[in-house]
């Protein structure tokens, strides 16, 4: 089993749609969780950290479910500019030993 | 203007040649990392360094070597022993490896193609 698993997609949605991604992780002792965004042929950039209580940043909401070992990302009112690959990142032992999922590709269409 | 730079952006190499990828940061970060990204796979850690003159192997260190002589610089050498070197190489840095939740900042990457 991979340490971090994501549905590769692609998710093709119309502008204005709400879309959700899930990511599962295998190490129950994992401490830190993140969503990164990666545009085609570019470097990953931090979208948001995921806290135990869940957190929201504008149209983006991240949730953590420790019991089921998954994190989620919800994007509301999708924009064309949201088209990208979304990487789930988990830090198994704290510090900065990051484990990356393979990413979920999102395409938002007019 | 702070950030991480990688050079070159594209690199072509013949089989059997060693090649060195540059990574420089002016963010005053202690920790630096090298990842490799292949299509359909997550980033995989090659080497990381928490302080100058010290570095540790990541998950896929075979066929690679690094040095950390200066805080700002963490070059990666892809040797001829690396069996499948064609990939997208990403360098990252973070303020400290001992502090949890720290964001890693990535450079723009180098695409290496072995001909």
Short mmCIF file of C-alpha atoms in Angstrom, two decimals:
data_model
loop_
_atom_site.label_atom_id
_atom_site.label_comp_id
_atom_site.label_asym_id
_atom_site.label_seq_id
_atom_site.Cartn_x
_atom_site.Cartn_y
_atom_site.Cartn_z
CA UNK A 1 0.00 0.00 0.00
CA UNK A 2 1.32 3.47 -0.88
CA UNK A 3 1.94 5.86 1.99
CA UNK A 4 -0.26 8.53 0.43
CA UNK A 5 -2.93 7.68 -2.13
CA UNK A 6 -5.00 9.95 -4.31
CA UNK A 7 -7.46 9.45 -7.14
CA UNK A 8 -5.46 10.64 -10.17
CA UNK A 9 -8.55 11.94 -11.94
CA UNK A 10 -8.87 13.80 -14.18
CA UNK A 11 -11.78 15.66 -12.71
CA UNK A 12 -13.43 17.74 -15.43
CA UNK A 13 -15.92 20.24 -14.03
CA UNK A 14 -17.72 23.34 -15.34
CA UNK A 15 -17.00 26.78 -13.95
CA UNK A 16 -18.92 27.41 -10.76
CA UNK A 17 -19.06 23.76 -9.76
CA UNK A 18 -18.10 22.39 -6.38
CA UNK A 19 -15.51 19.62 -6.45
CA UNK A 20 -13.97 17.52 -3.69
CA UNK A 21 -10.82 15.43 -3.53
CA UNK A 22 -9.90 12.83 -0.96
CA UNK A 23 -6.51 11.51 0.01
CA UNK A 24 -5.77 8.54 2.26
CA UNK A 25 -2.59 7.94 4.22
CA UNK A 26 -1.24 4.74 5.74
CA UNK A 27 0.75 5.93 8.76
CA UNK A 28 -1.59 6.51 11.68
CA UNK A 29 1.14 8.45 13.50
CA UNK A 30 1.25 11.14 10.80
CA UNK A 31 1.34 14.61 12.26
CA UNK A 32 1.17 17.25 9.54
CA UNK A 33 -0.99 17.47 6.45
CA UNK A 34 -0.95 19.79 3.47
CA UNK A 35 -2.44 20.41 0.08
CA UNK A 36 -0.06 21.68 -2.60
CA UNK A 37 -1.02 22.89 -6.04
CA UNK A 38 1.14 22.14 -9.08
CA UNK A 39 0.56 23.73 -12.47
CA UNK A 40 1.66 21.90 -15.59
CA UNK A 41 5.47 21.66 -15.77
CA UNK A 42 5.89 23.95 -12.76
CA UNK A 43 6.94 23.49 -9.16
CA UNK A 44 4.46 22.65 -6.37
CA UNK A 45 3.23 25.54 -4.23
CA UNK A 46 1.53 25.34 -0.86
CA UNK A 47 -2.23 25.76 -1.13
CA UNK A 48 -3.09 25.21 2.51
CA UNK A 49 -2.14 23.33 5.63
CA UNK A 50 -4.76 20.99 7.08
CA UNK A 51 -5.51 21.31 10.78
CA UNK A 52 -7.32 18.86 13.01
CA UNK A 53 -10.27 21.20 13.35
CA UNK A 54 -10.46 21.75 9.61
CA UNK A 55 -9.77 25.06 7.95
CA UNK A 56 -11.14 27.30 5.28
CA UNK A 57 -9.44 29.79 2.98
CA UNK A 58 -11.88 31.56 0.71
CA UNK A 59 -13.34 28.99 -1.67
CA UNK A 60 -11.13 26.20 -0.34
CA UNK A 61 -11.91 24.01 2.65
CA UNK A 62 -9.67 21.28 4.02
CA UNK A 63 -10.70 18.58 6.46
CA UNK A 64 -8.81 15.92 8.36
CA UNK A 65 -10.31 12.63 9.53
CA UNK A 66 -7.73 10.89 11.71
CA UNK A 67 -9.97 7.92 12.51
CA UNK A 68 -10.32 7.02 8.85
CA UNK A 69 -6.90 8.39 7.91
CA UNK A 70 -7.91 10.69 5.13
CA UNK A 71 -7.85 14.36 4.29
CA UNK A 72 -10.10 16.17 1.89
CA UNK A 73 -10.08 19.35 -0.16
CA UNK A 74 -13.29 21.05 -1.22
CA UNK A 75 -13.27 23.75 -3.88
CA UNK A 76 -16.42 25.83 -4.23
CA UNK A 77 -17.37 28.03 -7.18
CA UNK A 78 -14.58 26.62 -9.37
CA UNK A 79 -12.67 29.05 -11.57
CA UNK A 80 -10.79 28.35 -14.78
CA UNK A 81 -7.63 29.28 -12.88
CA UNK A 82 -8.19 26.39 -10.46
CA UNK A 83 -7.15 23.96 -13.21
CA UNK A 84 -4.06 22.23 -11.87
CA UNK A 85 -2.86 19.09 -10.15
CA UNK A 86 -3.50 18.98 -6.41
CA UNK A 87 -0.94 17.12 -4.32
CA UNK A 88 -1.74 15.64 -0.94
CA UNK A 89 1.25 15.79 1.42
CA UNK A 90 1.65 14.03 4.74
CA UNK A 91 4.47 14.29 7.28
CA UNK A 92 4.67 10.90 8.99
CA UNK A 93 7.00 11.77 11.81
CA UNK A 94 6.78 15.51 12.18
CA UNK A 95 9.62 17.71 11.09
CA UNK A 96 9.83 18.00 7.33
CA UNK A 97 9.93 14.40 6.14
CA UNK A 98 7.16 14.95 3.61
CA UNK A 99 5.40 12.18 1.69
CA UNK A 100 3.65 13.22 -1.50
CA UNK A 101 0.68 11.70 -3.23
CA UNK A 102 0.81 11.39 -7.01
CA UNK A 103 -1.74 14.16 -7.36
CA UNK A 104 -5.29 14.67 -8.60
CA UNK A 105 -5.70 16.54 -11.84
CA UNK A 106 -8.50 19.08 -12.08
CA UNK A 107 -9.68 20.78 -15.25
CA UNK A 108 -12.28 23.52 -14.96
CA UNK A 109 -14.06 24.23 -18.24
CA UNK A 110 -16.02 27.29 -19.36
CA UNK B 1 13.83 39.28 -4.06
CA UNK B 2 14.10 36.04 -2.07
CA UNK B 3 13.65 32.60 -3.53
CA UNK B 4 15.10 29.38 -4.80
CA UNK B 5 16.76 29.12 -8.18
CA UNK B 6 17.62 26.00 -10.11
CA UNK B 7 19.69 25.76 -13.22
CA UNK B 8 19.57 24.78 -15.92
CA UNK B 9 15.84 24.55 -16.66
CA UNK B 10 16.39 21.84 -19.28
CA UNK B 11 19.36 19.51 -19.44
CA UNK B 12 20.25 16.81 -21.93
CA UNK B 13 22.83 14.20 -21.13
CA UNK B 14 24.33 11.28 -22.91
CA UNK B 15 24.30 7.91 -21.22
CA UNK B 16 27.36 7.35 -19.09
CA UNK B 17 27.91 11.00 -18.24
CA UNK B 18 27.71 12.59 -14.83
CA UNK B 19 25.80 15.86 -14.59
CA UNK B 20 25.36 18.39 -11.76
CA UNK B 21 22.14 20.27 -11.10
CA UNK B 22 22.39 23.59 -9.30
CA UNK B 23 20.15 24.76 -6.45
CA UNK B 24 20.62 28.10 -4.69
CA UNK B 25 18.44 29.81 -2.09
CA UNK B 26 18.66 33.25 -0.49
CA UNK B 27 15.90 32.65 2.06
CA UNK B 28 18.37 31.87 4.85
CA UNK B 29 16.76 28.46 5.25
CA UNK B 30 18.61 25.75 7.14
CA UNK B 31 17.11 22.69 5.46
CA UNK B 32 17.31 21.83 1.78
CA UNK B 33 15.93 18.89 -0.19
CA UNK B 34 16.14 17.22 -3.56
CA UNK B 35 13.14 15.41 -5.04
CA UNK B 36 12.53 13.56 -8.23
CA UNK B 37 9.14 13.56 -9.99
CA UNK B 38 8.14 11.02 -12.62
CA UNK B 39 4.85 11.05 -14.55
CA UNK B 40 1.99 9.61 -12.52
CA UNK B 41 4.06 9.43 -9.34
CA UNK B 42 4.46 11.58 -6.29
CA UNK B 43 7.65 13.42 -5.48
CA UNK B 44 10.30 11.10 -4.10
CA UNK B 45 13.05 12.29 -1.78
CA UNK B 46 16.61 11.81 -3.01
CA UNK B 47 18.72 13.61 -0.39
CA UNK B 48 18.20 16.24 2.27
CA UNK B 49 20.39 18.44 4.39
CA UNK B 50 19.53 20.06 7.71
CA UNK B 51 22.73 22.05 8.18
CA UNK B 52 25.91 22.94 6.34
CA UNK B 53 28.34 20.06 5.82
CA UNK B 54 25.72 17.47 6.70
CA UNK B 55 23.25 15.55 4.55
CA UNK B 56 21.23 12.33 4.66
CA UNK B 57 19.98 9.88 2.07
CA UNK B 58 16.34 9.90 1.16
CA UNK B 59 14.32 7.06 -0.30
CA UNK B 60 16.05 6.87 -3.69
CA UNK B 61 19.63 8.05 -3.15
CA UNK B 62 21.34 5.38 -5.26
CA UNK B 63 23.12 6.89 -8.26
CA UNK B 64 23.05 10.42 -6.82
CA UNK B 65 25.43 12.50 -4.72
CA UNK B 66 25.18 15.90 -3.03
CA UNK B 67 27.27 18.41 -1.13
CA UNK B 68 26.39 21.20 1.29
CA UNK B 69 29.46 23.39 1.61
CA UNK B 70 27.43 26.59 1.91
CA UNK B 71 24.06 27.27 3.49
CA UNK B 72 22.77 28.76 0.25
CA UNK B 73 23.79 25.96 -2.09
CA UNK B 74 22.86 22.27 -2.40
CA UNK B 75 24.00 20.87 -5.77
CA UNK B 76 22.91 17.42 -6.91
CA UNK B 77 25.08 15.20 -9.11
CA UNK B 78 23.36 12.55 -11.18
CA UNK B 79 25.97 9.88 -11.82
CA UNK B 80 26.19 7.29 -14.54
CA UNK B 81 25.16 4.72 -11.92
CA UNK B 82 21.61 6.09 -11.90
CA UNK B 83 19.73 3.69 -14.15
CA UNK B 84 16.74 5.87 -15.07
CA UNK B 85 17.81 9.49 -14.66
CA UNK B 86 15.28 11.08 -17.03
CA UNK B 87 12.91 12.99 -14.72
CA UNK B 88 11.87 16.36 -13.34
CA UNK B 89 14.17 17.32 -10.44
CA UNK B 90 12.90 19.69 -7.77
CA UNK B 91 14.91 21.39 -5.07
CA UNK B 92 13.21 22.71 -1.95
CA UNK B 93 14.11 24.49 1.26
CA UNK B 94 12.51 25.14 4.64
CA UNK B 95 13.49 27.20 7.68
CA UNK B 96 14.34 24.24 9.90
CA UNK B 97 13.93 20.50 9.78
CA UNK B 98 13.19 20.31 13.48
CA UNK B 99 10.10 22.46 13.46
CA UNK B 100 6.87 20.76 12.44
CA UNK B 101 4.37 22.17 9.99
CA UNK B 102 6.99 24.14 8.10
CA UNK B 103 6.21 24.80 4.49
CA UNK B 104 8.76 23.67 1.95
CA UNK B 105 9.46 26.16 -0.81
CA UNK B 106 10.29 24.74 -4.20
CA UNK B 107 12.54 25.92 -6.98
CA UNK B 108 11.29 25.92 -10.59
CA UNK B 109 12.86 22.52 -11.31
CA UNK B 110 15.25 21.04 -13.86
CA UNK B 111 14.07 18.64 -16.55
CA UNK B 112 16.80 16.12 -17.23
CA UNK B 113 16.65 13.97 -20.35
CA UNK B 114 19.12 11.22 -21.04
CA UNK B 115 19.64 10.64 -24.74
#
